[in-house]
CSV table of C-alpha atoms in Angstrom, one decimal:
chain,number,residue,atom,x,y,z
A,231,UNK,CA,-35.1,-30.7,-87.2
A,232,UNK,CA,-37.5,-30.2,-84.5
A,233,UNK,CA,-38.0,-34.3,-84.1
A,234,UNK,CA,-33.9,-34.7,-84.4
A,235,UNK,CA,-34.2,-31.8,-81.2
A,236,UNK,CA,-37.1,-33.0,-79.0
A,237,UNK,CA,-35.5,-37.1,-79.6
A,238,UNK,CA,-31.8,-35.7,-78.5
A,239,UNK,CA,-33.8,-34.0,-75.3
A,240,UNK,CA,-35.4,-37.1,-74.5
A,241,UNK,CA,-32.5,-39.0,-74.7
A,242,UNK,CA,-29.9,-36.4,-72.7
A,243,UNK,CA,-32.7,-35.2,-70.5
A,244,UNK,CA,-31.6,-37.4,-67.2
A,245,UNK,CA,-28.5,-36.0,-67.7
A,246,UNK,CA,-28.6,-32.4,-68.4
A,247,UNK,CA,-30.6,-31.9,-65.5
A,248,UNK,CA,-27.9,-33.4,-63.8
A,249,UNK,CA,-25.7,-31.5,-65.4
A,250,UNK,CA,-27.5,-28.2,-64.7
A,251,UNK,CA,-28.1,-29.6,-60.7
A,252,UNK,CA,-24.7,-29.8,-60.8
A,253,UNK,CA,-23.6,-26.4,-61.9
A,254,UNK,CA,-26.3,-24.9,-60.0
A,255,UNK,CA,-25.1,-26.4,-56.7
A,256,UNK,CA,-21.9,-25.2,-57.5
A,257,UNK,CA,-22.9,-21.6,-57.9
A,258,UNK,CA,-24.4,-22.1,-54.3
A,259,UNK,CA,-22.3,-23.1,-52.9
A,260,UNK,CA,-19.8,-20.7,-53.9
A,261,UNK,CA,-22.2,-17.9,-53.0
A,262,UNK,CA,-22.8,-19.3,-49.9
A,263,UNK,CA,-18.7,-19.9,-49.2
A,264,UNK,CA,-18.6,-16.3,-50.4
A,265,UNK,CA,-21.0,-15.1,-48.0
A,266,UNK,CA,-18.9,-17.1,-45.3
A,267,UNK,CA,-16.2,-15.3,-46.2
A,268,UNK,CA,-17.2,-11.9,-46.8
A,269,UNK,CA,-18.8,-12.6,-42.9
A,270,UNK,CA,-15.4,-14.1,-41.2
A,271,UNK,CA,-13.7,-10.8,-43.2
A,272,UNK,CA,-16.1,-8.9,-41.6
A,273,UNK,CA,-15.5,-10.6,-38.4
A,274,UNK,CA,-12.1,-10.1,-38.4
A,275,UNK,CA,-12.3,-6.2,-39.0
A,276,UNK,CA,-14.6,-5.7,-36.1
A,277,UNK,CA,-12.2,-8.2,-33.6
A,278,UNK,CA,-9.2,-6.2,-35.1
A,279,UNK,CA,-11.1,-3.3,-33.8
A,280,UNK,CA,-11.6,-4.8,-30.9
A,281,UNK,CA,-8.5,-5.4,-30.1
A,282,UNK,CA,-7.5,-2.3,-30.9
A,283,UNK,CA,-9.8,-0.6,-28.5
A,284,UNK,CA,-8.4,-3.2,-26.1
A,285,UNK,CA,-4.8,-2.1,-26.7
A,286,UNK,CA,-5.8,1.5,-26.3
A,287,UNK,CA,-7.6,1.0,-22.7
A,288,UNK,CA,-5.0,-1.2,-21.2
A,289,UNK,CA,-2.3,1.5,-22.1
A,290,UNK,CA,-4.5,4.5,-20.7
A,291,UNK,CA,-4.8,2.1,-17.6
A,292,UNK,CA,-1.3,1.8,-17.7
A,293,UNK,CA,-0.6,5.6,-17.9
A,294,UNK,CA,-3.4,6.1,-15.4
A,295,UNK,CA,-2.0,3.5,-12.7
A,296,UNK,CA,1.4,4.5,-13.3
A,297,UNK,CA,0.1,8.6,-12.6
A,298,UNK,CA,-1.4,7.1,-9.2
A,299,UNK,CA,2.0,5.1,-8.3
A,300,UNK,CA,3.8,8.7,-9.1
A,301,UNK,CA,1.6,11.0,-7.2
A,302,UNK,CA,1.9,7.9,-4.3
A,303,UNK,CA,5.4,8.1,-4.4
A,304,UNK,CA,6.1,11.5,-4.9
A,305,UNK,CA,3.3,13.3,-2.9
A,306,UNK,CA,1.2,11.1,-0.8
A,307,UNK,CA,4.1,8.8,1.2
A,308,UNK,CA,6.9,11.8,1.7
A,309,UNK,CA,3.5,14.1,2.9
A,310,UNK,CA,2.5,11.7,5.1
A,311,UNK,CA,6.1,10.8,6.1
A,312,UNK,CA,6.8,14.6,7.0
A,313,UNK,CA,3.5,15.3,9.1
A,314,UNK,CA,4.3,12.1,10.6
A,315,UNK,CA,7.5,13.0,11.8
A,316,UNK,CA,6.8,16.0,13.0
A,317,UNK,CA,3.4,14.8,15.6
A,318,UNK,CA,6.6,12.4,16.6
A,319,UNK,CA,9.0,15.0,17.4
A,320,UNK,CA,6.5,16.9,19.1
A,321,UNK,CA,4.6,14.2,20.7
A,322,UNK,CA,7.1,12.3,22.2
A,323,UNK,CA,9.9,15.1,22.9
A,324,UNK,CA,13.1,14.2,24.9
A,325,UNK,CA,15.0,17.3,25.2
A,326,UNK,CA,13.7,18.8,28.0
A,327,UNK,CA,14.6,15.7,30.3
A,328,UNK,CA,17.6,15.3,28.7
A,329,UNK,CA,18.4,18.9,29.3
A,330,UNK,CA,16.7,18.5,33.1
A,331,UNK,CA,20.1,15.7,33.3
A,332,UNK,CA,22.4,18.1,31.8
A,333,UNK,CA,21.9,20.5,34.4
A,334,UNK,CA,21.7,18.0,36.9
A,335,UNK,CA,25.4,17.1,36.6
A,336,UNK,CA,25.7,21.1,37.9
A,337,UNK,CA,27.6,22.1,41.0
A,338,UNK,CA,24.4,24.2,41.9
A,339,UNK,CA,21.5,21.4,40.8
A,340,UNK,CA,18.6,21.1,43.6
A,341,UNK,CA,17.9,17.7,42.6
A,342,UNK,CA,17.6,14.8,44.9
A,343,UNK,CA,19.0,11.2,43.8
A,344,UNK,CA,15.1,10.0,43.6
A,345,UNK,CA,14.4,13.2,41.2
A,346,UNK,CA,17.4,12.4,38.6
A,347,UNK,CA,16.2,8.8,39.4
A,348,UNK,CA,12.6,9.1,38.1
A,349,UNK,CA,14.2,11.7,34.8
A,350,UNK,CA,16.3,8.8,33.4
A,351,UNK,CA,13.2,6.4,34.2
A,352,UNK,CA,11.6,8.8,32.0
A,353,UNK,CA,14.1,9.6,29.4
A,354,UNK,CA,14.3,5.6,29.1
A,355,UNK,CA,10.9,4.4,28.6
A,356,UNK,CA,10.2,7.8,26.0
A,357,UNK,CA,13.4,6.9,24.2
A,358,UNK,CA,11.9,3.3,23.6
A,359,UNK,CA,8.6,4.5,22.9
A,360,UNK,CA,9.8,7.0,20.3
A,361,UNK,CA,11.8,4.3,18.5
A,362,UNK,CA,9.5,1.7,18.3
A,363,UNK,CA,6.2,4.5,17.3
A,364,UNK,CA,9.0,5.5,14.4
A,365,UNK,CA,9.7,1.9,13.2
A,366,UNK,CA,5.9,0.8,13.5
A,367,UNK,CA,4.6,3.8,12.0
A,368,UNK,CA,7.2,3.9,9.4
A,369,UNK,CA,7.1,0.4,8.4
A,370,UNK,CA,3.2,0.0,8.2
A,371,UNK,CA,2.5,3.4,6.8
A,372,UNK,CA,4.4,2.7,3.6
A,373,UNK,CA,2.5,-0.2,3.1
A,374,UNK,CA,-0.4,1.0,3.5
A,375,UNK,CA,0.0,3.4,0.8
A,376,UNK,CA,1.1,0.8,-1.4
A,377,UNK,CA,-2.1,-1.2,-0.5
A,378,UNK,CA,-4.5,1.7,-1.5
A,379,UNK,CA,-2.5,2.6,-4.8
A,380,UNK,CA,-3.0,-1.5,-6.0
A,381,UNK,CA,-6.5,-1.4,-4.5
A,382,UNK,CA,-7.4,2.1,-6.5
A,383,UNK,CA,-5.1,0.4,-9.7
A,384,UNK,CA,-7.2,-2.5,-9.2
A,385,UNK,CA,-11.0,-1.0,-8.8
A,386,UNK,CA,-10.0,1.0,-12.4
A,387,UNK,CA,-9.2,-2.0,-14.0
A,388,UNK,CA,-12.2,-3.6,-13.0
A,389,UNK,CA,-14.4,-0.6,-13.9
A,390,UNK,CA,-13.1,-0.2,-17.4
A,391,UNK,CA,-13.4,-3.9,-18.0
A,392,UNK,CA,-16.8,-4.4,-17.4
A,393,UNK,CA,-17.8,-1.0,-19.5
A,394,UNK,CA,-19.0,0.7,-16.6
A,395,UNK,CA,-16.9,3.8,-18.0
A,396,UNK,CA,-18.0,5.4,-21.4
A,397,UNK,CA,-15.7,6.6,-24.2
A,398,UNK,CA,-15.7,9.9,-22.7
A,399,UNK,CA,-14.9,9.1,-19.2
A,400,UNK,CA,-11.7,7.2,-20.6
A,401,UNK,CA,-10.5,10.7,-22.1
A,402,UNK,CA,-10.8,11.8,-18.3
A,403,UNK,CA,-8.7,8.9,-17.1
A,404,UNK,CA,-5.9,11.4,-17.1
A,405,UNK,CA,-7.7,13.5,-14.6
A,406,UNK,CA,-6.5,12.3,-11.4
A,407,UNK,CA,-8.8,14.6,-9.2
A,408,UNK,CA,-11.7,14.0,-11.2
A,409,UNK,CA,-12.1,10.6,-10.0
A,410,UNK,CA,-11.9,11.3,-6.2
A,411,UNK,CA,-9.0,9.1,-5.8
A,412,UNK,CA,-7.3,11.8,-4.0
A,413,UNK,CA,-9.9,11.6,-1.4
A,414,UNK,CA,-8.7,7.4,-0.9
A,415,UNK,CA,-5.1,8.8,-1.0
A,416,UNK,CA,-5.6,11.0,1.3
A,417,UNK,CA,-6.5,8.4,4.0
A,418,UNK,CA,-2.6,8.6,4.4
A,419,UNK,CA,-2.8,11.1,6.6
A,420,UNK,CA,-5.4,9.6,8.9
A,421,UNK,CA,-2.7,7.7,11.3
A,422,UNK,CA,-0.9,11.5,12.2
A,423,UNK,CA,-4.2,13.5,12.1
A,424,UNK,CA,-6.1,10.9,13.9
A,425,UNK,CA,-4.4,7.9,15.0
A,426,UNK,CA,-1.3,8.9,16.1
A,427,UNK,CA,-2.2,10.3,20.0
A,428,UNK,CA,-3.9,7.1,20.9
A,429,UNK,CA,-0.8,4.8,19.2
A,430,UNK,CA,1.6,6.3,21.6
A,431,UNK,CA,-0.4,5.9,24.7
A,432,UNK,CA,-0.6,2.4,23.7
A,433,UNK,CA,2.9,2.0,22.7
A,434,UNK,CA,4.1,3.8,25.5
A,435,UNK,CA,2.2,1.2,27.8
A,436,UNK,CA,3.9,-2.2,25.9
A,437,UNK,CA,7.4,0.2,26.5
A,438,UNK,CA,7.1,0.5,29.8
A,439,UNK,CA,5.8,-3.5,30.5
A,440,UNK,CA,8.8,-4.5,28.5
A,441,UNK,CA,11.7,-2.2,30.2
A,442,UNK,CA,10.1,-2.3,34.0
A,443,UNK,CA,12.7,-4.8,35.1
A,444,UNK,CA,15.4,-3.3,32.9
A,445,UNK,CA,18.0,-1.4,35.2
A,446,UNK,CA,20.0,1.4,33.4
A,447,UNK,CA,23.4,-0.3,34.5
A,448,UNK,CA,22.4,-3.8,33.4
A,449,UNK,CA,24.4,-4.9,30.4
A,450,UNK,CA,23.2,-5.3,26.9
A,451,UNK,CA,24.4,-7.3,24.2
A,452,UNK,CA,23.0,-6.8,20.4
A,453,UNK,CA,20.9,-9.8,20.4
A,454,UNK,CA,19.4,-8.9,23.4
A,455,UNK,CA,18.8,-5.5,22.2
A,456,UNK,CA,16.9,-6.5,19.4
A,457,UNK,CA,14.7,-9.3,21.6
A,458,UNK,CA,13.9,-6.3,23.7
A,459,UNK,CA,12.7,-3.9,20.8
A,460,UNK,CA,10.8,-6.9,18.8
A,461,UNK,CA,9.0,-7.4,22.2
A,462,UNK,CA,7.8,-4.0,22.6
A,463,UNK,CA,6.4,-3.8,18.9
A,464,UNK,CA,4.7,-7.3,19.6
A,465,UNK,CA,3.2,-6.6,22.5
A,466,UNK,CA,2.0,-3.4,20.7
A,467,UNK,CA,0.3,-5.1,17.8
A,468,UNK,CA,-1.4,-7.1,20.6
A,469,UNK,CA,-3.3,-4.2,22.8
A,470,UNK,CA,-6.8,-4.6,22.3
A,471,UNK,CA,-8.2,-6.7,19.8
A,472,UNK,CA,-5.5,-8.6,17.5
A,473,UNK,CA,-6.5,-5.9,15.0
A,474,UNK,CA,-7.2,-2.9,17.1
A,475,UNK,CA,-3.6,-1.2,15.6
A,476,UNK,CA,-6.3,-1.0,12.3
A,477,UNK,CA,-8.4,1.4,13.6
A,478,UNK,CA,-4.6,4.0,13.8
A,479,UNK,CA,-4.5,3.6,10.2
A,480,UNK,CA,-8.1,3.8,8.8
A,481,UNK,CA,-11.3,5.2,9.1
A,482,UNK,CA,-14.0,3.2,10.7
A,483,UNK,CA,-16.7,3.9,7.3
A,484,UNK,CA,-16.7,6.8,4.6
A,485,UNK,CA,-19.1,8.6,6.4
A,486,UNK,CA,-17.5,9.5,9.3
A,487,UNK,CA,-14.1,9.7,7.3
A,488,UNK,CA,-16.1,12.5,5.5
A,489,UNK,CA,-17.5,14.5,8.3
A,490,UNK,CA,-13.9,14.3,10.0
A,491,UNK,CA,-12.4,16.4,6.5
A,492,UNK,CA,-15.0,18.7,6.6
A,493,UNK,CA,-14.0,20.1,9.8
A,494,UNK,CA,-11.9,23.5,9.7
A,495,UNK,CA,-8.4,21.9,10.9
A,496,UNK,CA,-8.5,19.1,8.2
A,497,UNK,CA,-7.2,20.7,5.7
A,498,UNK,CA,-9.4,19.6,2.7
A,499,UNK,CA,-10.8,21.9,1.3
A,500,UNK,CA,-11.5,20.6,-2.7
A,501,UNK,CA,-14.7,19.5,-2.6
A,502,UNK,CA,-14.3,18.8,-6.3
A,503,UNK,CA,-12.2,15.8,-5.6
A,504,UNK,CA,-14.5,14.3,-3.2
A,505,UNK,CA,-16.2,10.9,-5.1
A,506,UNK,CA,-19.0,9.3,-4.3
A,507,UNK,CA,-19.5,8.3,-1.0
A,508,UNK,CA,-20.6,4.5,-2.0
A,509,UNK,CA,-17.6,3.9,-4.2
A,510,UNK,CA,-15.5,5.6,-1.2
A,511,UNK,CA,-16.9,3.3,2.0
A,512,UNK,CA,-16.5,0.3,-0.6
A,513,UNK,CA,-12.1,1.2,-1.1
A,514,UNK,CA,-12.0,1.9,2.5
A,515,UNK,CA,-13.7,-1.5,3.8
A,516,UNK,CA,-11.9,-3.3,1.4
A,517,UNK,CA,-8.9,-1.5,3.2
A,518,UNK,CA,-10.0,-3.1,6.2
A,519,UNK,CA,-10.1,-6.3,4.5
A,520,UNK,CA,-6.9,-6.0,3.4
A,521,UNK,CA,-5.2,-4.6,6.6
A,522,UNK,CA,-7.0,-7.7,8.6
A,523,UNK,CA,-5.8,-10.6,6.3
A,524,UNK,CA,-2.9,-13.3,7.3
A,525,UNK,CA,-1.0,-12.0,4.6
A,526,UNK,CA,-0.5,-8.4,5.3
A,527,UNK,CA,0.2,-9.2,9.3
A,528,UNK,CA,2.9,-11.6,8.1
A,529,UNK,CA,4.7,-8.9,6.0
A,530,UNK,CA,4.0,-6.5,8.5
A,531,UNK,CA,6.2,-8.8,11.1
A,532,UNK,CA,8.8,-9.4,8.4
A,533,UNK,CA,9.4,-6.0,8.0
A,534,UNK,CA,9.5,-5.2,11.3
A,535,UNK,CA,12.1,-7.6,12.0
A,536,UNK,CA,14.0,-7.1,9.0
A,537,UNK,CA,14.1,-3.2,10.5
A,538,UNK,CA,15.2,-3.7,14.0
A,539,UNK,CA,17.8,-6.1,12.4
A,540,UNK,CA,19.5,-3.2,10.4
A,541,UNK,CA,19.1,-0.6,13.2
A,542,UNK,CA,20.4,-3.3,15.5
A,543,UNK,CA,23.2,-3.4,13.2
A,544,UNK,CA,23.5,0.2,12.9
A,545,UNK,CA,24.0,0.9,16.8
A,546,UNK,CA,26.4,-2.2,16.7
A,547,UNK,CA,28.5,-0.8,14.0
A,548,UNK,CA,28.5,2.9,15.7
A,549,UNK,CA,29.6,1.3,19.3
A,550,UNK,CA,32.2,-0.4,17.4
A,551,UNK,CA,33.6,2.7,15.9
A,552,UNK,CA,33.9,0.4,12.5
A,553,UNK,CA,35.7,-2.2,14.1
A,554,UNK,CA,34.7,-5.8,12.9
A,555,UNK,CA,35.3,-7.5,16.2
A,556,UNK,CA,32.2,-8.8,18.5
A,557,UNK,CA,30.6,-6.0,20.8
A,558,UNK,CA,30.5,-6.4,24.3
A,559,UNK,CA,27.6,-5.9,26.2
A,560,UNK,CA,27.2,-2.2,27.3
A,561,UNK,CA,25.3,-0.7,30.0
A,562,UNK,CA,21.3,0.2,28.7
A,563,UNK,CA,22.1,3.7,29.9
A,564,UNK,CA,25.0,4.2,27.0
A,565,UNK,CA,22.5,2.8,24.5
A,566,UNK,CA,19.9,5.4,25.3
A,567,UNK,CA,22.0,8.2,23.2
A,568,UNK,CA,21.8,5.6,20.3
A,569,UNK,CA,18.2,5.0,20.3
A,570,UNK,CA,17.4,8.7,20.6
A,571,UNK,CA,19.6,9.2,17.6
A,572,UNK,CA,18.7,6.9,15.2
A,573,UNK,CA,14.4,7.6,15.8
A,574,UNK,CA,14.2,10.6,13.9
A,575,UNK,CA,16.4,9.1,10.5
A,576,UNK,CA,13.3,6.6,10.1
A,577,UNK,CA,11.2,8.8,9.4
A,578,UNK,CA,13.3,10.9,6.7
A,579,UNK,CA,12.2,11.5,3.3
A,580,UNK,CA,11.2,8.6,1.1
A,581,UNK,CA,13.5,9.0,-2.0
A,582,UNK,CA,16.7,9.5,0.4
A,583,UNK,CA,15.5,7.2,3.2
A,584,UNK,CA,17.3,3.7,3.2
A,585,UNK,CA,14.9,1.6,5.9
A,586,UNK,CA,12.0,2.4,2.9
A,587,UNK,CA,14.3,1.1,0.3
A,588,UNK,CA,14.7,-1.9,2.6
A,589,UNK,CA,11.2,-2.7,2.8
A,590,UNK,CA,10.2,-1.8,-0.3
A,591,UNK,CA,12.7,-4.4,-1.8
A,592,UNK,CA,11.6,-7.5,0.1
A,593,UNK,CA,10.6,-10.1,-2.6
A,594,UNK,CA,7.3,-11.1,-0.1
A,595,UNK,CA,6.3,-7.0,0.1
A,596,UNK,CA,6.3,-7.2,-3.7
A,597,UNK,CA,4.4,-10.4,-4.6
A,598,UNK,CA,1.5,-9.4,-1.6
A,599,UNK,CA,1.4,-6.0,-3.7
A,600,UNK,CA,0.8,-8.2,-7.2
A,601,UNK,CA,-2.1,-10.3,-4.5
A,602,UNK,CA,-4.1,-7.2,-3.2
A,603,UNK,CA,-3.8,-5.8,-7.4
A,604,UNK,CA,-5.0,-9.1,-8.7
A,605,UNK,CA,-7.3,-10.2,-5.9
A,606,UNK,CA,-10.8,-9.4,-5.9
A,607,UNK,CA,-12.5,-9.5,-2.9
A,608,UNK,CA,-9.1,-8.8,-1.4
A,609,UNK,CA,-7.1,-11.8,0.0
A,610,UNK,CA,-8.3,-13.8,3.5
């Protein structure tokens, strides 16, 4: 029985070891398939996770960006809006000359023909120079605000993305103040605590080149109306340096931004809200950056002119009493009431205030909004 064994091993030998190879590579290879799996399973999990984690940042950046776009458009714009229409109406006041006129067409007045002469010389150029500060400053103030809200949207992006923040810092992500981006926002109101005084000197001076050949009883048509305002503004934007108008808007660095708040009459007082003074002279000369590029001059021109076009339209319309035939020209002395009129409605609030509507809708305002959130360092 033993022989009959050991013979059948000698004869099968070969090929129960290939047999048992066989079998035995099977088994590995199912463990190591197994092991494969159980790894890509594994793998899958964690990326699941990972995605998860994903999903839950990008929608606490999403609630976060969309707070900052809120507080922008509810507090920071119609704040800055209202100071900034009020350093206007006090800064470049008509009334008492047009009150000086009233009383001039008295039976009593002591006013020579050269007196009431220079007034309306006056009354003219400070008409003009009040309506072109409240387009300019209207127009370029709104988007500016719009430029820090992407640039902030855009730095908490970034931050998040590369892990800079820990788990805990993304619970805070719904604590606006606690990030110091009110200090940024609060840049708003640098053009009418700072900015504002040496703007109308400036703009004043382009009004008064423009208009010094303008008599009050030469006759105005619409087109040349609007040729008239565009020049002032133009000739505005060029004083100086071609980006002189910058320094209205911004601070020159954080540091002096900083010491300027801390002065009794600023009226910031949280200290807790202040951030770090690094992160804070990076958003503002990226704000320069921004403000200096091609792009944000050209939108700034295209808003311009789309504005003068409406109000051109608006004194128009008003002249013609609703009629829809041509306007004649009209002396430049009945179009003084007009522009004295119409200066103070551009600076109204936001949310009931058309001309912002109107540049807030222009498709090219929009897409250089989706450049300066997407565009790191920021545009050319």
């Amino acid at each position: 029985m033993l022989s009959l064994s050991r013979g059948f091993w000698n004869k099968h030998r070969r090929k129960l070891f290939i047999a048992l190879g066989a079998l035995g590579g099977g088994y590995a290879i199912y463990k190591f398939y197994d092991a494969h799996r159980r790894r890509v399973t594994l793998l899958e999990r964690q990326l699941e996770g990972v995605r998860d984690v994903d999903e839950l940042i990008k929608s606490q950046l999403q609630n976060h960006f969309e707070n900052i776009q809120r507080i922008s458009d509810t507090t920071t714009l119609p704040y800055a809006m209202h100071y900034l229409k009020s350093r206007i109406a006090a800064d470049l006041d008509v009334s008492y000359l047009t009150e000086k006129l009233r009383q001039a067409k008295g039976q009593y007045s002591t006013l020579t023909t050269k007196d009431k002469a220079e007034l309306w010389e006056r009354l003219k150029i400070l008409s003009f120079t009040r309506l072109a500060t409240s387009i300019w400053s209207m127009t370029v103030l709104c988007l500016y605000v719009k430029v820090l809200v992407n640039i902030l949207g855009r730095h908490l992006y970034v931050d998040i993305a590369r892990g800079s923040e820990s788990s805990e810092t993304l619970d805070e992500v719904e604590s606006f103040g606690r990030h110091g981006h009110q200090e940024f926002l609060a840049t708003a109101d640098y053009l009418s605590t700072y900015g504002i005084s040496t703007l109308i000197m400036n703009m004043q001076s382009a009004a008064a080149e423009v208009l010094k050949d303008k008599q009050l009883k030469d006759p105005f048509s619409m087109e040349k109306l609007h040729e008239m305002i565009m020049q002032i503004l133009q000739l505005f934007m060029s004083i100086e340096s071609p980006n002189y108008w910058i320094s209205y808007l911004v601070p020159e660095n954080a540091v002096t931004y900083r010491q300027m708040m801390a002065l009794p009459f600023s009226g910031f007082d949280d200290t807790s809200a202040l951030m770090d003074v690094g992160k804070l002279e990076q958003l503002v000369s990226e704000t320069w950056a921004v403000l200096s590029s091609t792009e944000f001059r050209n939108i700034t021109e295209l808003s311009l002119n789309k504005l003068v076009n409406v109000l051109v339209e608006e004194i128009d319309m008003q002249l013609k009493g609703g009629s829809s035939s041509a306007s004649e020209a009209i002396p430049l002395v009945t179009l003084l009431p007009r522009v004295t009129q119409l200066a103070p409605q551009l600076l109204d609030e936001p949310s009931s205030n058309k001309f912002i509507q109107i540049i807030q809708s222009l498709p090219e305002v929009q897409f250089f909004y989706t450049l300066v959130y997407s565009n790191t360092p920021p545009l050319s």
